[in-house]
C-alpha cells in the first residue's frame, strides 16, 4: 500500500513547503482524513490498494464518504488527484448523494495527476491521469448508454453539453447532450429529470424545466423540490408564489438541507420576500456552516457582530413572516395532488449558488491545467 505520509521517499512535510503559497490559503493535509476516505471509497484497482481492500462502486456509503473525502481533499497537496478520483467514485455511486456532474468534475481534476509525478511516483500519477481521462471520455459511456443505462446517459448528457468536462473536445454539443439526458429522464429517473431541467434552465428554457423539477420532486428528490420551490418563488416557468416558495424553503431548512438553509439566510439578509433580519440570516448561515458548508462560513463573516438567536427565536421569526411550518420532524415531500397554494415555491438565490459553484469548478480546472503535463488534452 502506498504510504502517503511518504511520497517518492520524501516526507510530505518536506515536499509541502514547495507549495507554500498554496498552503497559506488551504487546509493542511490530514492522514486521518485521507485514511478514512480510502477506507470508504478507494477502488481495488488503484495503485497500492491491497487485493480485496477496495470498495465496489455499488457498496459505497455515499452519506459517509462524501464528507470524509471532502475533508481529505486538499488542493496543492500531492494527494489531491487521488482523493478527487475517490470523490468521483462516490458521486457516481447510487445513493441519496449521487451527482454525475460532480463526479465528472472530480474525474477531470484527477486527470491532472502528472503534476505530482515526482511526489506520487510516475507510475502512480500516470494511473490516476489515465483513470481521470477515461472518466470524462464519451466513449467510456456510449455502449452502456445505448443499452439504456441511465447513469451513462446522464454522463453523456453532461459531457456533450459542457466542453469544460470532455476529454476530447472544447466544443459543446448542447442538443446532443439534451438528447441523451432526455433518454435518461424518459425512464423516470428523478436524477435525470433534475439534471435535464438544470440543462434547460441554463438555456433559459424555464417553461420546459419546471415540469421536470416537479416530476423529480414527486418522486422524492429534495433537489427537485428545492428547485420546484425556487422556480415558483422567482416565477420561473410558472406563476410566482412567494408564500409557497418560502414555505418549502423553510421546511427544507428545518430538516437540515444546507442549500435551503443558505437560501433562507440570504432571503432574510436581503429582505426581498420577508422582512430583513440579520439575526435570522445569521442563524441559518450558522446552521449551514455547522452542516459543513464553506459558503455559509464565508457568509457568516459579514454578520459576525450580529447577536445569535436560539432555535425557538428563529422559529418564531419564520412564523412571524407568515411561513407555514410542518410538525417538527415531519418529512417534507411534494404532494402532486396539492394545490399551488398548499405547496409551490421555495428559494432564494439558486442562481447565485450555481454561479458560485461554477466559479469554484472553473478554478479547479485552472488549477488542474496549471498542474497538468503538456500532453493533457484539456489544457
Tab-separated table of C-alpha atoms in Angstrom:
chain	number	residue	atom	x	y	z
A	1	UNK	CA	0.000	0.000	0.000
A	2	UNK	CA	1.249	3.464	-0.866
A	3	UNK	CA	2.238	5.399	2.226
A	4	UNK	CA	1.029	8.921	1.504
A	5	UNK	CA	2.844	10.313	4.502
A	6	UNK	CA	5.963	9.456	2.423
A	7	UNK	CA	5.861	10.119	-1.311
A	8	UNK	CA	8.779	9.388	-3.575
A	9	UNK	CA	10.720	8.531	-0.445
A	10	UNK	CA	10.378	12.125	0.785
A	11	UNK	CA	8.239	13.065	3.800
A	12	UNK	CA	5.256	15.262	2.930
A	13	UNK	CA	6.443	17.793	5.477
A	14	UNK	CA	9.496	18.325	3.246
A	15	UNK	CA	7.578	18.421	-0.016
A	16	UNK	CA	4.852	20.710	1.185
A	17	UNK	CA	6.927	23.890	1.670
A	18	UNK	CA	7.500	23.923	-2.076
A	19	UNK	CA	3.827	24.782	-2.298
A	20	UNK	CA	3.868	27.334	0.490
A	21	UNK	CA	1.819	29.860	-1.415
A	22	UNK	CA	-0.947	27.270	-1.762
A	23	UNK	CA	-0.680	26.190	1.836
A	24	UNK	CA	-1.128	29.697	3.217
A	25	UNK	CA	-4.715	29.688	1.976
A	26	UNK	CA	-5.568	25.998	2.178
A	27	UNK	CA	-6.270	23.466	4.905
A	28	UNK	CA	-3.449	21.149	5.906
A	29	UNK	CA	-3.229	17.535	4.834
A	30	UNK	CA	-4.667	15.117	7.387
A	31	UNK	CA	-3.555	11.490	7.265
A	32	UNK	CA	-6.630	10.576	9.327
A	33	UNK	CA	-8.994	12.144	6.781
A	34	UNK	CA	-7.086	10.557	3.898
A	35	UNK	CA	-7.241	7.096	5.501
A	36	UNK	CA	-10.974	7.430	6.196
A	37	UNK	CA	-11.654	8.412	2.582
A	38	UNK	CA	-9.545	5.473	1.395
A	39	UNK	CA	-11.453	3.071	3.624
A	40	UNK	CA	-14.826	4.308	2.366
A	41	UNK	CA	-14.212	4.977	-1.328
A	42	UNK	CA	-10.947	3.554	-2.733
A	43	UNK	CA	-11.107	1.215	-5.722
A	44	UNK	CA	-9.323	-2.127	-5.576
A	45	UNK	CA	-7.754	-1.176	-8.923
A	46	UNK	CA	-5.877	1.803	-7.503
A	47	UNK	CA	-2.117	1.625	-7.039
A	48	UNK	CA	-1.141	0.497	-3.567
A	49	UNK	CA	-4.567	-0.865	-2.622
A	50	UNK	CA	-4.363	-4.477	-1.497
A	51	UNK	CA	-6.480	-7.022	-3.342
A	52	UNK	CA	-9.928	-7.138	-1.825
A	53	UNK	CA	-9.364	-3.953	0.191
A	54	UNK	CA	-11.175	-1.594	-2.168
A	55	UNK	CA	-14.870	-0.759	-2.063
A	56	UNK	CA	-17.045	-1.807	-5.032
A	57	UNK	CA	-18.948	1.119	-6.517
A	58	UNK	CA	-22.276	-0.387	-5.545
A	59	UNK	CA	-21.282	-0.676	-1.887
A	60	UNK	CA	-20.022	2.864	-1.268
A	61	UNK	CA	-21.824	4.563	1.604
A	62	UNK	CA	-22.179	7.965	-0.049
A	63	UNK	CA	-23.582	9.677	3.031
A	64	UNK	CA	-20.411	8.869	4.985
A	65	UNK	CA	-17.937	9.015	2.117
A	66	UNK	CA	-18.720	12.480	0.775
A	67	UNK	CA	-17.903	14.415	3.970
A	68	UNK	CA	-14.903	12.173	4.665
A	69	UNK	CA	-13.382	12.596	1.211
A	70	UNK	CA	-14.273	16.282	1.009
A	71	UNK	CA	-12.334	16.843	4.226
A	72	UNK	CA	-9.409	14.873	2.784
A	73	UNK	CA	-9.324	16.831	-0.484
A	74	UNK	CA	-6.589	19.472	-0.145
A	75	UNK	CA	-5.715	21.433	-3.317
A	76	UNK	CA	-1.966	21.913	-3.511
A	77	UNK	CA	-1.248	18.593	-1.809
A	78	UNK	CA	0.133	15.574	-3.715
A	79	UNK	CA	-2.867	13.511	-2.596
A	80	UNK	CA	-5.312	15.913	-4.316
A	81	UNK	CA	-5.802	13.896	-7.541
A	82	UNK	CA	-6.012	10.666	-5.531
A	83	UNK	CA	-8.816	11.956	-3.323
A	84	UNK	CA	-10.503	13.604	-6.316
A	85	UNK	CA	-10.662	10.233	-8.054
A	86	UNK	CA	-12.258	8.691	-4.980
A	87	UNK	CA	-14.773	11.532	-4.720
A	88	UNK	CA	-15.621	10.926	-8.376
A	89	UNK	CA	-16.456	7.320	-7.496
A	90	UNK	CA	-18.574	8.441	-4.553
A	91	UNK	CA	-20.616	10.884	-6.628
A	92	UNK	CA	-21.054	8.251	-9.357
A	93	UNK	CA	-22.347	5.659	-6.883
A	94	UNK	CA	-26.050	5.107	-6.466
A	95	UNK	CA	-27.496	6.708	-3.355
A	96	UNK	CA	-29.030	9.908	-1.987
A	97	UNK	CA	-25.844	11.889	-2.744
A	98	UNK	CA	-25.446	10.727	-6.357
A	99	UNK	CA	-24.351	13.600	-8.590
A	100	UNK	CA	-22.997	12.657	-12.020
A	101	UNK	CA	-21.837	16.146	-12.944
A	102	UNK	CA	-19.790	16.459	-9.755
A	103	UNK	CA	-18.324	13.029	-10.468
A	104	UNK	CA	-17.186	14.196	-13.901
A	105	UNK	CA	-15.639	17.342	-12.439
A	106	UNK	CA	-13.695	15.233	-9.961
A	107	UNK	CA	-12.526	12.880	-12.747
A	108	UNK	CA	-11.277	15.881	-14.649
A	109	UNK	CA	-9.362	17.039	-11.607
A	110	UNK	CA	-7.831	13.573	-11.146
A	111	UNK	CA	-6.586	13.680	-14.737
A	112	UNK	CA	-4.072	16.363	-13.717
A	113	UNK	CA	-2.148	13.879	-11.580
A	114	UNK	CA	1.052	14.089	-13.637
A	115	UNK	CA	1.838	17.389	-11.985
A	116	UNK	CA	2.520	15.335	-8.866
A	117	UNK	CA	4.562	12.657	-10.635
A	118	UNK	CA	7.690	13.414	-8.596
A	119	UNK	CA	5.782	13.107	-5.343
A	120	UNK	CA	3.430	10.240	-6.211
A	121	UNK	CA	5.778	8.362	-8.485
A	122	UNK	CA	5.426	8.409	-12.270
A	123	UNK	CA	3.508	5.117	-12.471
A	124	UNK	CA	1.026	6.109	-9.770
A	125	UNK	CA	0.450	9.546	-11.285
A	126	UNK	CA	0.011	8.012	-14.738
A	127	UNK	CA	-2.619	5.622	-13.388
A	128	UNK	CA	-4.734	8.451	-11.905
A	129	UNK	CA	-4.278	10.551	-15.031
A	130	UNK	CA	-5.486	7.693	-17.235
A	131	UNK	CA	-8.378	6.877	-14.900
A	132	UNK	CA	-9.451	10.506	-14.817
A	133	UNK	CA	-9.286	10.845	-18.596
A	134	UNK	CA	-11.291	7.651	-19.044
A	135	UNK	CA	-13.929	9.043	-16.698
A	136	UNK	CA	-14.550	12.049	-18.926
A	137	UNK	CA	-14.241	10.385	-22.323
A	138	UNK	CA	-17.640	9.910	-24.011
A	139	UNK	CA	-16.629	6.544	-25.455
A	140	UNK	CA	-16.401	5.197	-21.898
A	141	UNK	CA	-20.182	5.533	-21.555
A	142	UNK	CA	-21.571	5.119	-25.072
A	143	UNK	CA	-22.131	1.356	-25.139
A	144	UNK	CA	-23.856	1.369	-21.765
A	145	UNK	CA	-25.897	4.448	-22.720
A	146	UNK	CA	-27.117	2.805	-25.918
A	147	UNK	CA	-28.153	-0.192	-23.809
A	148	UNK	CA	-30.313	2.088	-21.681
A	149	UNK	CA	-28.068	2.673	-18.655
A	150	UNK	CA	-29.404	5.845	-17.022
A	151	UNK	CA	-26.150	6.902	-15.359
A	152	UNK	CA	-24.227	6.530	-18.621
A	153	UNK	CA	-26.869	8.553	-20.441
A	154	UNK	CA	-26.671	11.331	-17.853
A	155	UNK	CA	-22.878	11.326	-18.097
A	156	UNK	CA	-23.063	11.758	-21.874
A	157	UNK	CA	-25.626	14.487	-21.403
A	158	UNK	CA	-23.167	16.486	-19.322
A	159	UNK	CA	-20.090	15.659	-21.398
A	160	UNK	CA	-21.679	16.809	-24.645
A	161	UNK	CA	-23.198	19.895	-23.027
A	162	UNK	CA	-20.157	21.024	-21.043
A	163	UNK	CA	-16.947	21.481	-23.034
A	164	UNK	CA	-15.056	22.102	-19.791
A	165	UNK	CA	-15.612	18.451	-18.943
A	166	UNK	CA	-14.982	16.434	-22.062
A	167	UNK	CA	-11.534	14.967	-22.633
A	168	UNK	CA	-11.870	15.029	-26.406
A	169	UNK	CA	-13.320	18.371	-27.423
A	170	UNK	CA	-13.504	22.006	-26.428
A	171	UNK	CA	-16.816	22.348	-28.293
A	172	UNK	CA	-20.261	21.972	-26.778
A	173	UNK	CA	-22.983	19.934	-28.424
A	174	UNK	CA	-25.978	21.030	-26.348
A	175	UNK	CA	-28.668	19.366	-28.427
A	176	UNK	CA	-26.796	16.059	-28.394
A	177	UNK	CA	-26.397	16.461	-24.636
A	178	UNK	CA	-30.105	17.177	-24.223
A	179	UNK	CA	-30.958	14.151	-26.365
A	180	UNK	CA	-29.053	11.809	-24.056
A	181	UNK	CA	-30.452	13.483	-20.955
A	182	UNK	CA	-33.996	13.148	-22.321
A	183	UNK	CA	-33.436	9.429	-22.877
A	184	UNK	CA	-32.478	9.099	-19.210
A	185	UNK	CA	-35.355	11.244	-17.967
A	186	UNK	CA	-37.861	9.294	-20.084
A	187	UNK	CA	-37.058	6.240	-17.959
A	188	UNK	CA	-38.471	8.032	-14.921
A	189	UNK	CA	-35.178	8.695	-13.165
A	190	UNK	CA	-35.604	11.658	-10.784
A	191	UNK	CA	-31.860	12.322	-11.017
A	192	UNK	CA	-32.113	12.546	-14.808
A	193	UNK	CA	-35.255	14.662	-14.609
A	194	UNK	CA	-33.470	17.096	-12.328
A	195	UNK	CA	-30.324	17.210	-14.471
A	196	UNK	CA	-32.317	17.676	-17.683
A	197	UNK	CA	-34.237	20.511	-16.049
A	198	UNK	CA	-30.938	22.084	-14.991
A	199	UNK	CA	-29.576	21.927	-18.550
A	200	UNK	CA	-32.760	23.530	-19.843
A	201	UNK	CA	-32.643	26.215	-17.154
A	202	UNK	CA	-29.055	27.036	-18.183
A	203	UNK	CA	-30.537	27.831	-21.605
A	204	UNK	CA	-33.334	29.942	-20.034
A	205	UNK	CA	-35.896	27.337	-21.085
A	206	UNK	CA	-37.695	27.561	-17.761
A	207	UNK	CA	-41.121	26.584	-19.132
A	208	UNK	CA	-39.627	23.214	-20.062
A	209	UNK	CA	-37.583	22.893	-16.887
A	210	UNK	CA	-40.395	23.478	-14.397
A	211	UNK	CA	-42.455	20.303	-15.047
A	212	UNK	CA	-39.260	18.258	-14.805
A	213	UNK	CA	-38.394	19.730	-11.412
A	214	UNK	CA	-41.962	18.928	-10.380
A	215	UNK	CA	-41.692	15.343	-11.653
A	216	UNK	CA	-38.433	14.852	-9.744
A	217	UNK	CA	-39.975	16.302	-6.586
A	218	UNK	CA	-42.952	13.964	-6.873
A	219	UNK	CA	-40.517	11.055	-6.709
A	220	UNK	CA	-38.888	12.310	-3.531
A	221	UNK	CA	-35.982	14.296	-4.964
A	222	UNK	CA	-35.027	17.006	-2.483
A	223	UNK	CA	-33.097	18.810	-5.189
A	224	UNK	CA	-36.180	18.699	-7.372
A	225	UNK	CA	-38.306	20.012	-4.526
A	226	UNK	CA	-35.755	22.723	-3.833
A	227	UNK	CA	-35.858	23.878	-7.452
A	228	UNK	CA	-39.619	23.489	-7.657
A	229	UNK	CA	-39.827	25.933	-4.804
A	230	UNK	CA	-37.223	28.241	-6.266
A	231	UNK	CA	-38.990	28.297	-9.627
A	232	UNK	CA	-42.254	29.370	-8.039
A	233	UNK	CA	-40.557	31.842	-5.719
A	234	UNK	CA	-38.974	33.537	-8.723
A	235	UNK	CA	-41.806	32.884	-11.155
A	236	UNK	CA	-39.563	30.902	-13.497
A	237	UNK	CA	-41.631	28.656	-15.737
A	238	UNK	CA	-44.704	29.120	-13.551
A	239	UNK	CA	-46.720	31.747	-11.744
A	240	UNK	CA	-44.830	33.386	-8.908
A	241	UNK	CA	-45.863	32.241	-5.434
A	242	UNK	CA	-43.673	33.757	-2.732
A	243	UNK	CA	-45.541	32.271	0.223
A	244	UNK	CA	-45.443	28.745	-1.160
A	245	UNK	CA	-41.792	29.052	-2.059
A	246	UNK	CA	-40.745	30.329	1.327
A	247	UNK	CA	-42.762	27.564	2.967
A	248	UNK	CA	-40.874	24.850	1.098
A	249	UNK	CA	-37.553	26.562	1.688
A	250	UNK	CA	-38.146	26.962	5.413
A	251	UNK	CA	-39.257	23.395	5.973
A	252	UNK	CA	-36.341	22.004	3.976
A	253	UNK	CA	-34.031	24.167	6.077
A	254	UNK	CA	-35.564	22.814	9.273
A	255	UNK	CA	-34.822	19.294	8.040
A	256	UNK	CA	-31.155	20.171	7.696
A	257	UNK	CA	-30.924	20.864	3.970
A	258	UNK	CA	-27.826	23.065	3.651
A	259	UNK	CA	-28.829	24.626	0.325
A	260	UNK	CA	-32.157	25.653	1.808
A	261	UNK	CA	-30.527	26.984	4.972
A	262	UNK	CA	-28.211	29.204	2.938
A	263	UNK	CA	-31.055	30.368	0.727
A	264	UNK	CA	-33.232	31.138	3.722
A	265	UNK	CA	-30.397	33.118	5.264
A	266	UNK	CA	-29.968	35.077	2.042
A	267	UNK	CA	-33.655	35.930	1.928
A	268	UNK	CA	-33.616	37.360	5.443
A	269	UNK	CA	-30.325	39.140	4.768
A	270	UNK	CA	-31.672	40.757	1.595
A	271	UNK	CA	-35.239	41.410	2.739
A	272	UNK	CA	-36.668	40.671	-0.687
A	273	UNK	CA	-39.615	38.459	0.205
A	274	UNK	CA	-39.515	38.559	4.001
A	275	UNK	CA	-38.692	41.376	6.442
A	276	UNK	CA	-34.937	41.960	6.541
A	277	UNK	CA	-33.492	40.439	9.716
A	278	UNK	CA	-29.738	39.885	10.019
A	279	UNK	CA	-30.143	37.858	13.210
A	280	UNK	CA	-32.346	35.308	11.432
A	281	UNK	CA	-29.948	35.266	8.484
A	282	UNK	CA	-27.034	34.631	10.836
A	283	UNK	CA	-28.915	31.761	12.471
A	284	UNK	CA	-29.448	29.925	9.186
A	285	UNK	CA	-25.936	30.584	7.924
A	286	UNK	CA	-24.665	29.120	11.191
A	287	UNK	CA	-26.838	26.031	10.780
A	288	UNK	CA	-25.461	25.560	7.255
A	289	UNK	CA	-21.895	26.119	8.442
A	290	UNK	CA	-22.437	23.504	11.134
A	291	UNK	CA	-23.536	21.199	8.321
A	292	UNK	CA	-20.208	21.643	6.565
A	293	UNK	CA	-20.872	24.492	4.121
A	294	UNK	CA	-17.826	26.655	3.419
A	295	UNK	CA	-20.060	29.160	1.641
A	296	UNK	CA	-22.016	29.620	4.853
A	297	UNK	CA	-18.780	30.121	6.791
A	298	UNK	CA	-17.885	32.918	4.385
A	299	UNK	CA	-21.334	34.497	4.621
A	300	UNK	CA	-21.135	34.473	8.415
A	301	UNK	CA	-18.109	36.758	8.321
A	302	UNK	CA	-20.311	39.680	7.283
A	303	UNK	CA	-22.646	39.058	10.217
A	304	UNK	CA	-20.083	38.308	12.907
A	305	UNK	CA	-21.234	41.265	15.014
A	306	UNK	CA	-24.899	40.257	14.901
A	307	UNK	CA	-26.222	38.638	18.059
A	308	UNK	CA	-27.044	34.949	17.727
A	309	UNK	CA	-30.590	33.715	18.326
A	310	UNK	CA	-31.953	30.448	19.625
A	311	UNK	CA	-33.782	27.856	17.528
A	312	UNK	CA	-37.058	28.869	19.172
A	313	UNK	CA	-36.482	32.513	18.313
A	314	UNK	CA	-35.715	31.562	14.712
A	315	UNK	CA	-38.921	29.515	14.522
A	316	UNK	CA	-40.912	32.459	15.846
A	317	UNK	CA	-39.320	34.689	13.211
A	318	UNK	CA	-40.432	32.305	10.474
A	319	UNK	CA	-43.944	32.151	11.858
A	320	UNK	CA	-43.972	35.938	12.158
A	321	UNK	CA	-43.118	36.198	8.471
A	322	UNK	CA	-46.230	34.158	7.660
A	323	UNK	CA	-44.391	30.948	6.799
A	324	UNK	CA	-46.313	27.735	7.437
A	325	UNK	CA	-44.176	25.225	9.335
A	326	UNK	CA	-44.757	21.494	9.364
A	327	UNK	CA	-44.849	19.429	12.536
A	328	UNK	CA	-41.281	19.095	13.840
A	329	UNK	CA	-39.630	16.018	12.365
A	330	UNK	CA	-42.180	15.555	9.585
A	331	UNK	CA	-40.678	14.612	6.252
A	332	UNK	CA	-41.096	17.284	3.614
A	333	UNK	CA	-42.266	15.785	0.337
A	334	UNK	CA	-44.118	17.061	-2.692
A	335	UNK	CA	-47.758	16.052	-2.931
A	336	UNK	CA	-48.754	16.060	-6.617
A	337	UNK	CA	-52.424	16.423	-5.613
A	338	UNK	CA	-51.837	19.508	-3.512
A	339	UNK	CA	-52.790	22.900	-4.874
A	340	UNK	CA	-50.291	25.605	-5.684
A	341	UNK	CA	-51.443	27.412	-2.556
A	342	UNK	CA	-50.605	24.356	-0.472
A	343	UNK	CA	-47.155	23.921	-1.891
A	344	UNK	CA	-45.185	25.716	-4.532
A	345	UNK	CA	-42.224	27.823	-4.096
A	346	UNK	CA	-39.007	27.671	-2.197
A	347	UNK	CA	-35.828	29.511	-2.542
A	348	UNK	CA	-33.758	32.437	-2.974
A	349	UNK	CA	-30.637	32.615	-4.955
A	350	UNK	CA	-30.148	29.267	-6.559
A	351	UNK	CA	-28.501	31.037	-9.445
A	352	UNK	CA	-26.119	32.848	-7.124
A	353	UNK	CA	-25.216	29.462	-5.652
A	354	UNK	CA	-24.952	27.967	-9.135
A	355	UNK	CA	-22.619	30.732	-10.282
A	356	UNK	CA	-20.555	30.259	-7.126
A	357	UNK	CA	-20.372	26.516	-7.806
A	358	UNK	CA	-19.393	27.030	-11.430
A	359	UNK	CA	-16.742	29.570	-10.441
A	360	UNK	CA	-15.259	27.149	-7.921
A	361	UNK	CA	-15.173	24.446	-10.591
A	362	UNK	CA	-13.548	26.803	-13.086
A	363	UNK	CA	-10.863	27.490	-10.502
A	364	UNK	CA	-10.343	23.766	-10.008
A	365	UNK	CA	-9.972	23.393	-13.756
A	366	UNK	CA	-7.498	26.232	-13.951
A	367	UNK	CA	-5.503	24.594	-11.161
A	368	UNK	CA	-5.688	21.261	-12.943
A	369	UNK	CA	-4.362	22.762	-16.159
A	370	UNK	CA	-1.618	24.569	-14.263
A	371	UNK	CA	-0.540	21.251	-12.780
A	372	UNK	CA	-1.072	19.059	-15.850
A	373	UNK	CA	1.563	17.810	-18.227
A	374	UNK	CA	1.747	19.420	-21.648
A	375	UNK	CA	0.061	16.456	-23.281
A	376	UNK	CA	-3.154	16.843	-21.280
A	377	UNK	CA	-5.860	17.259	-23.955
A	378	UNK	CA	-7.951	19.543	-21.742
A	379	UNK	CA	-5.491	22.331	-21.337
